[in-house]
Coordinates of C-alpha atoms and ligand atoms in Angstrom, one line a residue:
M21 CA -57.1 -14.2 13.6
T22 CA -57.4 -11.2 15.5
T23 CA -54.6 -8.4 13.7
R24 CA -53.7 -5.3 14.5
F25 CA -52.1 -2.1 12.4
A26 CA -48.5 -0.7 12.9
T27 CA -47.8 2.0 10.8
F28 CA -44.4 3.2 10.0
G29 CA -42.4 6.7 8.7
A30 CA -38.7 6.1 7.9
G31 CA -37.9 7.1 5.0
C32 CA -38.9 7.0 1.2
F33 CA -42.2 4.1 1.8
W34 CA -40.5 1.0 -0.6
G35 CA -37.8 0.2 0.7
V36 CA -40.1 0.3 4.2
E37 CA -42.4 -2.1 3.3
M38 CA -40.3 -4.3 1.8
A39 CA -38.2 -4.9 5.1
F40 CA -42.3 -5.4 7.4
R41 CA -43.4 -7.3 4.3
N42 CA -40.6 -9.5 4.8
T43 CA -41.1 -10.0 8.6
D44 CA -43.4 -13.3 9.7
G45 CA -46.3 -12.7 11.1
V46 CA -46.5 -9.2 9.5
V47 CA -50.4 -10.3 6.8
D48 CA -50.4 -7.3 4.6
T49 CA -48.1 -4.2 4.7
T50 CA -50.0 -0.3 2.2
C51 CA -47.7 2.3 1.3
G52 CA -49.3 5.3 2.7
Y53 CA -49.6 9.3 3.6
A54 CA -50.1 10.6 7.1
G55 CA -49.7 13.0 9.5
G56 CA -50.5 15.9 7.3
D57 CA -53.3 18.2 6.9
V58 CA -54.9 17.6 3.6
P59 CA -56.9 15.6 2.6
E60 CA -56.8 12.9 -0.5
P61 CA -53.1 13.4 -1.2
T62 CA -51.7 12.3 -4.3
Y63 CA -47.6 11.5 -4.2
E64 CA -47.2 14.8 -6.3
M65 CA -48.5 17.1 -3.9
V66 CA -46.7 15.4 -1.0
C67 CA -43.3 15.3 -2.7
T68 CA -43.4 19.5 -2.5
D69 CA -43.2 18.6 1.0
T70 CA -45.9 20.8 1.9
T71 CA -48.8 18.8 3.0
G72 CA -47.1 18.1 5.9
H73 CA -48.1 14.4 5.5
A74 CA -45.0 11.5 6.2
E75 CA -45.2 8.8 3.3
V76 CA -45.7 5.3 5.5
V77 CA -46.4 1.7 5.5
R78 CA -49.2 0.2 7.3
V79 CA -48.6 -2.3 8.9
E80 CA -51.3 -5.7 9.7
Y81 CA -49.9 -8.1 11.5
D82 CA -51.1 -10.6 13.4
P83 CA -50.0 -10.5 16.9
D84 CA -50.1 -14.4 17.6
V85 CA -47.6 -14.4 15.7
I86 CA -44.9 -11.0 16.1
G87 CA -45.3 -8.8 18.8
Y88 CA -45.2 -5.1 18.7
E89 CA -41.8 -4.6 19.8
D90 CA -40.3 -7.0 16.5
L91 CA -42.1 -4.8 14.6
L92 CA -40.1 -1.7 16.3
A93 CA -37.1 -4.2 16.3
V94 CA -37.5 -3.9 12.7
F95 CA -38.4 0.0 12.0
W96 CA -35.8 0.8 14.4
A97 CA -32.5 -1.4 12.2
C98 CA -34.4 -0.5 8.4
H99 CA -33.6 3.7 8.7
D100 CA -31.1 5.6 10.8
P101 CA -33.6 7.0 13.1
T102 CA -31.2 10.1 13.9
Q103 CA -31.3 11.6 10.6
V104 CA -33.3 15.2 10.3
D105 CA -36.5 15.1 7.9
R106 CA -34.4 13.8 5.8
Q107 CA -33.3 9.9 4.9
G108 CA -30.2 9.6 2.8
P109 CA -31.0 10.9 -0.5
D110 CA -34.5 12.1 0.0
V111 CA -34.6 14.9 2.0
G112 CA -38.1 16.6 3.1
R113 CA -40.2 16.0 5.8
Q114 CA -42.3 13.8 4.2
Y115 CA -38.9 11.3 4.8
R116 CA -38.9 12.0 8.3
S117 CA -38.4 9.5 10.7
V118 CA -42.3 8.7 13.1
I119 CA -43.7 6.0 14.6
Q120 CA -47.5 6.3 13.5
T121 CA -48.6 4.7 17.6
H122 CA -52.7 2.9 17.2
G123 CA -53.5 2.5 20.9
P124 CA -51.5 3.6 24.3
D125 CA -50.0 0.3 23.9
Q126 CA -48.2 0.6 21.6
A127 CA -47.1 3.8 22.2
H128 CA -46.0 3.2 25.6
A129 CA -43.4 -0.1 24.1
A130 CA -42.6 2.6 20.8
L131 CA -41.1 5.3 23.9
A132 CA -39.5 2.3 25.5
T133 CA -37.5 1.5 22.7
K134 CA -36.7 4.5 21.6
Q135 CA -35.4 5.4 25.0
A136 CA -33.5 1.9 25.6
L137 CA -31.9 2.7 21.7
E138 CA -30.8 5.9 22.9
A139 CA -29.5 5.1 26.4
S140 CA -27.5 2.1 24.6
G141 CA -24.8 4.6 23.5
R142 CA -25.5 2.6 19.8
L143 CA -25.7 6.6 17.4
R144 CA -23.8 9.2 17.5
R145 CA -26.6 11.2 17.2
P146 CA -30.1 12.1 19.1
I147 CA -33.0 10.3 17.8
A148 CA -35.5 12.7 15.7
T149 CA -38.2 9.7 15.1
R150 CA -41.7 11.2 16.6
V151 CA -43.9 8.6 18.3
E152 CA -47.2 9.9 17.4
A153 CA -50.8 9.4 18.0
A154 CA -52.2 7.7 13.8
G155 CA -54.7 9.8 12.5
A156 CA -55.7 10.2 9.5
F157 CA -54.5 7.5 7.0
W158 CA -55.1 8.2 3.3
P159 CA -52.7 5.2 0.4
A160 CA -50.5 5.7 -1.8
E161 CA -51.1 5.6 -5.2
E162 CA -51.3 1.8 -6.4
Y163 CA -48.3 2.6 -7.8
H164 CA -46.4 2.2 -5.0
Q165 CA -47.9 -1.0 -3.5
C166 CA -44.9 -3.0 -3.4
Y167 CA -43.4 -0.9 -5.7
L168 CA -39.2 -3.0 -4.9
E169 CA -41.2 -6.6 -5.3
K170 CA -43.4 -6.0 -8.8
R171 CA -39.5 -5.1 -10.0
G172 CA -37.5 -7.8 -8.2
R173 CA -35.5 -6.3 -6.3
T174 CA -34.6 -6.4 -2.8
S175 CA -34.0 -3.3 -1.8
C176 CA -34.6 0.4 -3.4
G177 CA -30.2 0.5 -4.0
A178 CA -31.7 4.5 -2.3
H179 CA -28.1 4.8 -1.4
L180 CA -27.2 4.3 -5.2
R181 CA -28.8 7.0 -6.5
S182 CA -28.2 10.4 -5.7
A183 CA -32.6 11.0 -5.4
Ligands
MHO22 N1 -34.9 9.5 -4.2 C1 -36.4 8.1 -4.5 C2 -38.0 8.9 -3.7 C3 -38.9 8.2 -4.3 S1 -40.1 7.7 -2.9 C4 -41.7 6.8 -3.3 C5 -36.4 8.5 -6.4 O1 -38.1 9.5 -6.4 O2 -36.0 7.0 -6.5 O3 -40.3 9.2 -2.2

């Protein structure tokens, strides 16, 4: 089995990781930080919104079982891509919506689904999601991996809390 990677930022990575872990064909997921300028960022640093990183989930998938387009569908459905530098109660650039692509085929597919969603008229505001090439990925602290699963929760309930 030759697996591939896909990387998505869609707000707090706890819930995003859960969405992808529950998807057939996903072999592994890792919460981490990407898209910033500082090496080896910690959660505390990223929380200050000064390192440039986004909270992202790196998804390892088996392309014989699930296509990248299907992962993109999970991505678009698991958050509100019209929110700028925030997601629900979580505010800051670290919660921005971003697709970090591994290769030109992923970039092409990501942009195509973004345009299709935009053209569908289903969203009331423009899509804020950036599509960019994946760069350095820094795995988050073990504490953040499978955070909700370890606690027997199915969603992060961010909408129930103030932050
Ligand atoms: N508002 C959330 C953010 C968590 S996340 C890993 C919380 O602190 O519960 O950024």
